[in-house]
mmCIF file of C-alpha atoms in Angstrom:
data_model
loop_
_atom_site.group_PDB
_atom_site.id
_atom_site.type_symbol
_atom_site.label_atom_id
_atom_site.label_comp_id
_atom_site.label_asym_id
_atom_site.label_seq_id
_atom_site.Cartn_x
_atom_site.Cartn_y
_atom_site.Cartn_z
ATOM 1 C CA UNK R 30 -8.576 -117.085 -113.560
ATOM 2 C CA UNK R 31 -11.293 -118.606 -115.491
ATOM 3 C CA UNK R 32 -15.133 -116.577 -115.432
ATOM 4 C CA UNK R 33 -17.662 -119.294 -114.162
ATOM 5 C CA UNK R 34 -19.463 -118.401 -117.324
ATOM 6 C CA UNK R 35 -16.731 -119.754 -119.340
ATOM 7 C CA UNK R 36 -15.912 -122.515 -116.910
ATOM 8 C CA UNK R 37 -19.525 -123.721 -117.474
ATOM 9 C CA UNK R 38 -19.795 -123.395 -121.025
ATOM 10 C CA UNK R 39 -16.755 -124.121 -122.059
ATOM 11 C CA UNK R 40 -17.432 -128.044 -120.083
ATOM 12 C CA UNK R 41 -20.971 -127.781 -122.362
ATOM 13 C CA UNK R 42 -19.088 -127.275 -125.828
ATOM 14 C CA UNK R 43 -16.645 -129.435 -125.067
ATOM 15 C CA UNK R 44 -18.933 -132.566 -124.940
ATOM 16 C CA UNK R 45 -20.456 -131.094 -127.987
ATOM 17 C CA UNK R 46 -17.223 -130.894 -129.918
ATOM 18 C CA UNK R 47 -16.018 -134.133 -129.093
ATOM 19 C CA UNK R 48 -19.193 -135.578 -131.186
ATOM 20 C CA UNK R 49 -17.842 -136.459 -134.733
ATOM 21 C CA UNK R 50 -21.071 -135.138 -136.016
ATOM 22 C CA UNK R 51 -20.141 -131.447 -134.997
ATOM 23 C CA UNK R 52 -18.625 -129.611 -137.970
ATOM 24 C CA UNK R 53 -19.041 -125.789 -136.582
ATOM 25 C CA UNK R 54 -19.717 -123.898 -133.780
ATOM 26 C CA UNK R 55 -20.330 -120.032 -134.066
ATOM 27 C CA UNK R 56 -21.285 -118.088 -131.005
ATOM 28 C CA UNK R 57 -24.681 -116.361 -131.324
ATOM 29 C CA UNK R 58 -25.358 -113.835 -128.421
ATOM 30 C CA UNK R 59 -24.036 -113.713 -125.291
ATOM 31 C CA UNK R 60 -25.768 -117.282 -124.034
ATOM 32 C CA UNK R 61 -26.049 -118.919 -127.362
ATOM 33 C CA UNK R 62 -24.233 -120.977 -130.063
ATOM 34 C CA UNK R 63 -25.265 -121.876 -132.971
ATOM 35 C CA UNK R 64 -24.008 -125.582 -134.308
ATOM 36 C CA UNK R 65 -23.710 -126.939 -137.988
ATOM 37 C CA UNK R 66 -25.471 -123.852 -139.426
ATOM 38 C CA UNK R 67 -28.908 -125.140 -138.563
ATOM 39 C CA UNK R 68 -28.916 -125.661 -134.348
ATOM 40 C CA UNK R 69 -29.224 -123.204 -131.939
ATOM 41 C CA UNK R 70 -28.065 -124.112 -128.318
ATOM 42 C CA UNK R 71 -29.269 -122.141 -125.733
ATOM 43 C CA UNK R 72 -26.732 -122.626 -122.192
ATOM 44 C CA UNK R 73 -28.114 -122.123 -118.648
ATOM 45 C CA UNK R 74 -25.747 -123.206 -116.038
ATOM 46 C CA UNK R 75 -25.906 -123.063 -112.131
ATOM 47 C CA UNK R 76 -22.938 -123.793 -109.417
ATOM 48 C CA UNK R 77 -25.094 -125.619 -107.131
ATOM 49 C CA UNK R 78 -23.243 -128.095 -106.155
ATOM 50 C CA UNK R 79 -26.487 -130.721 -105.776
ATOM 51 C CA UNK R 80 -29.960 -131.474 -107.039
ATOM 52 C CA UNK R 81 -31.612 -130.060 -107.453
ATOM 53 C CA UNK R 82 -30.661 -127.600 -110.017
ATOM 54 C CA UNK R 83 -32.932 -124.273 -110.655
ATOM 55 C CA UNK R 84 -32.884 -122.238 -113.874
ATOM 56 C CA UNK R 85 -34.567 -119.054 -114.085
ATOM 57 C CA UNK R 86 -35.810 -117.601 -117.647
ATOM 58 C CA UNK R 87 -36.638 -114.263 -117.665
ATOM 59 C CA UNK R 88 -38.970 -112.750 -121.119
ATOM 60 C CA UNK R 89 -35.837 -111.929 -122.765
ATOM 61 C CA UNK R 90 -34.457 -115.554 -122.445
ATOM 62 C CA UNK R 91 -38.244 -116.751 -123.951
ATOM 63 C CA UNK R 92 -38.241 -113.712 -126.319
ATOM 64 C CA UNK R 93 -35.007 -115.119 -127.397
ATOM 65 C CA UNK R 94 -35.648 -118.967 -127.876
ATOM 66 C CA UNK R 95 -39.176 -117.849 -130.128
ATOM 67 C CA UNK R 96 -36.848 -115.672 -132.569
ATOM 68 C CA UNK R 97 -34.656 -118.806 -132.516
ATOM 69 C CA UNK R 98 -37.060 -120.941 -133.250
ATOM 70 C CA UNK R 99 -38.155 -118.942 -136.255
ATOM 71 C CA UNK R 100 -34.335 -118.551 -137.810
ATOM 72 C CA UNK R 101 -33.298 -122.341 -136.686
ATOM 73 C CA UNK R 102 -34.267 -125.780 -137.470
ATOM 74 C CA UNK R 103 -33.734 -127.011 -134.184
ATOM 75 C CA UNK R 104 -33.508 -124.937 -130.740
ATOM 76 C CA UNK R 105 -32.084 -127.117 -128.049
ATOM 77 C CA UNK R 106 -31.313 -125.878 -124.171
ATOM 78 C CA UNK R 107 -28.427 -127.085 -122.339
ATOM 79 C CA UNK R 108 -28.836 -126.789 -118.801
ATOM 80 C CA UNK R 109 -25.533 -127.433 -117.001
ATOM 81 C CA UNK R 110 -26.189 -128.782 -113.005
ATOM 82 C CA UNK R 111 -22.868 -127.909 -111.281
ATOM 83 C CA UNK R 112 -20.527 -130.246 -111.742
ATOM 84 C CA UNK R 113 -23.289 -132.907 -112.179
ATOM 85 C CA UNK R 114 -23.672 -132.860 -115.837
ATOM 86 C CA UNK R 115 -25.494 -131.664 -118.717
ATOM 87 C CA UNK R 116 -29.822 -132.079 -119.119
ATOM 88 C CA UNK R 117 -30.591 -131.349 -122.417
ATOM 89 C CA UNK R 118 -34.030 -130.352 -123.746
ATOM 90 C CA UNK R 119 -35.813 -129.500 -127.028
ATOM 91 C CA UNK R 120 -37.259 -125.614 -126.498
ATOM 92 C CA UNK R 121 -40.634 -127.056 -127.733
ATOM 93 C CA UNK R 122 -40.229 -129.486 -124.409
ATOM 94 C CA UNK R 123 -39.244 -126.475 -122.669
ATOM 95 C CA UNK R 124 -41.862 -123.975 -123.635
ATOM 96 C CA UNK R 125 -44.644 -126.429 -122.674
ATOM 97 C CA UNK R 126 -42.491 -126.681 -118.914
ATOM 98 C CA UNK R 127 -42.950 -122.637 -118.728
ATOM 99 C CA UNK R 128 -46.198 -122.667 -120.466
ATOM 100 C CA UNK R 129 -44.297 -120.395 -123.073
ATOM 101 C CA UNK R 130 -43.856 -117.315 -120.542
ATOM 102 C CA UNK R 131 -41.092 -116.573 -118.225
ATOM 103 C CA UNK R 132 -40.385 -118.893 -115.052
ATOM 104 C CA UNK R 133 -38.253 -121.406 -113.672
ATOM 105 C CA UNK R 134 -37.595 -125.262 -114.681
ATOM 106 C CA UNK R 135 -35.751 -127.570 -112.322
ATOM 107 C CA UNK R 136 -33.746 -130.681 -112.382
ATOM 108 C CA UNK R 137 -32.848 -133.317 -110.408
ATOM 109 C CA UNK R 138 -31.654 -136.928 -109.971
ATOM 110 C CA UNK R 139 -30.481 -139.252 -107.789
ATOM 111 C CA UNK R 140 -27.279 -141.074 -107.752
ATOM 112 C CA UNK R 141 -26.852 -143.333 -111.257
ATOM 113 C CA UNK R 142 -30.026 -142.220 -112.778
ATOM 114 C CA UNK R 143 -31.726 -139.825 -115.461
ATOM 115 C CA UNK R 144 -32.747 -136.152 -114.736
ATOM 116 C CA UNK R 145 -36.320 -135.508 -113.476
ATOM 117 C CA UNK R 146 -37.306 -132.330 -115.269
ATOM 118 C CA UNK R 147 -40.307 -130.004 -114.561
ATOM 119 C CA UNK R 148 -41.255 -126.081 -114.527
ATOM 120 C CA UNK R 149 -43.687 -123.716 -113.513
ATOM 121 C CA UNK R 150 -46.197 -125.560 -115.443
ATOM 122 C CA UNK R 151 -45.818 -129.160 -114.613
ATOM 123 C CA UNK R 152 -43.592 -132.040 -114.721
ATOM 124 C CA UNK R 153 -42.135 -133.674 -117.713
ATOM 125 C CA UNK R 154 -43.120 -137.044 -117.535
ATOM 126 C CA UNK R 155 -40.428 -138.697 -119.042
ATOM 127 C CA UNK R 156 -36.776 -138.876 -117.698
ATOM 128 C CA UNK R 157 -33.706 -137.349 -119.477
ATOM 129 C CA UNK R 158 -30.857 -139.158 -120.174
ATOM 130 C CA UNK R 159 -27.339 -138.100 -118.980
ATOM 131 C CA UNK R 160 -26.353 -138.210 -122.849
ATOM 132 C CA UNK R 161 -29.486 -137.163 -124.300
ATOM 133 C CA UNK R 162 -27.441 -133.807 -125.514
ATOM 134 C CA UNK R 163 -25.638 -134.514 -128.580
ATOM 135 C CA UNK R 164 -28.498 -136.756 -130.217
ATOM 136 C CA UNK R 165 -30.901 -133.811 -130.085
ATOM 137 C CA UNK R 166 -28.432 -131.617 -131.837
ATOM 138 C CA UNK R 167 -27.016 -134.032 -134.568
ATOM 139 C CA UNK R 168 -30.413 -136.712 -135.228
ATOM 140 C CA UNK R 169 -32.458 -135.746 -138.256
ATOM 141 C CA UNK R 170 -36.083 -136.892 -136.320
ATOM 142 C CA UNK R 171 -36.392 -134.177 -134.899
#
């Protein structure tokens, strides 16, 4: 029987794979994976079946993405909504979302549109695309 932790993951690196751009993945940590030497993805997932989707991040998962951000050239969070799909996020997006301390950020969407994103410290104001994952992993404008 498959863990829900793999389950969830495993639909996360898949899409990543599948990109022609993706050379390597090596696992970093128990929530992490580092991609083409120079990425670090960062997985949340929830099995809540609909929007919207809550994702907690305790000091240790900030502590974690700031020492990431200081080995990598790119820290990007993948935040897996059930069976939804995939909202994917820069950290620096992230950390401005939890005001760079512990908290919780949120996403939703209705039926056919982009994910509505926001955290303890305000909404982001754009919307996030349902394929907005590999292009923040494999673009060089970072």
């Amino acid at each position: 029987m498959l863990d829900k932790f793999e389950y969830y993951h495993g639909a996360a690196l898949v899409r990543l794979m599948d990109d022609e751009r993706c050379r390597a993945v090596k696992k970093r940590g128990l929530l992490g994976y580092v991609v083409n030497d120079e990425t670090f993805v960062f997985l949340k997932y929830t099995t809540r079946a609909r929007t919207p989707w809550g994702f907690a991040f305790d000091q240790e998962d900030v502590n974690r993405c700031f020492k990431m951000e200081q080995e990598y050239k790119n820290v990007v969070l993948g935040l897996v909504c059930g069976g939804d799909g995939i909202c994917a996020l820069h950290w620096r997006e992230a950390k401005e979302l939890l005001a760079g301390k512990p908290g919780r950020i949120a996403a939703g969407r209705k039926h056919n549109q982009s994910y509505a994103v926001w955290g303890t410290a305000g909404e982001w104001k754009r919307k996030i695309s349902l394929n907005r994952g590999p292009s923040l992993l494999f673009e060089s404008d970072q």
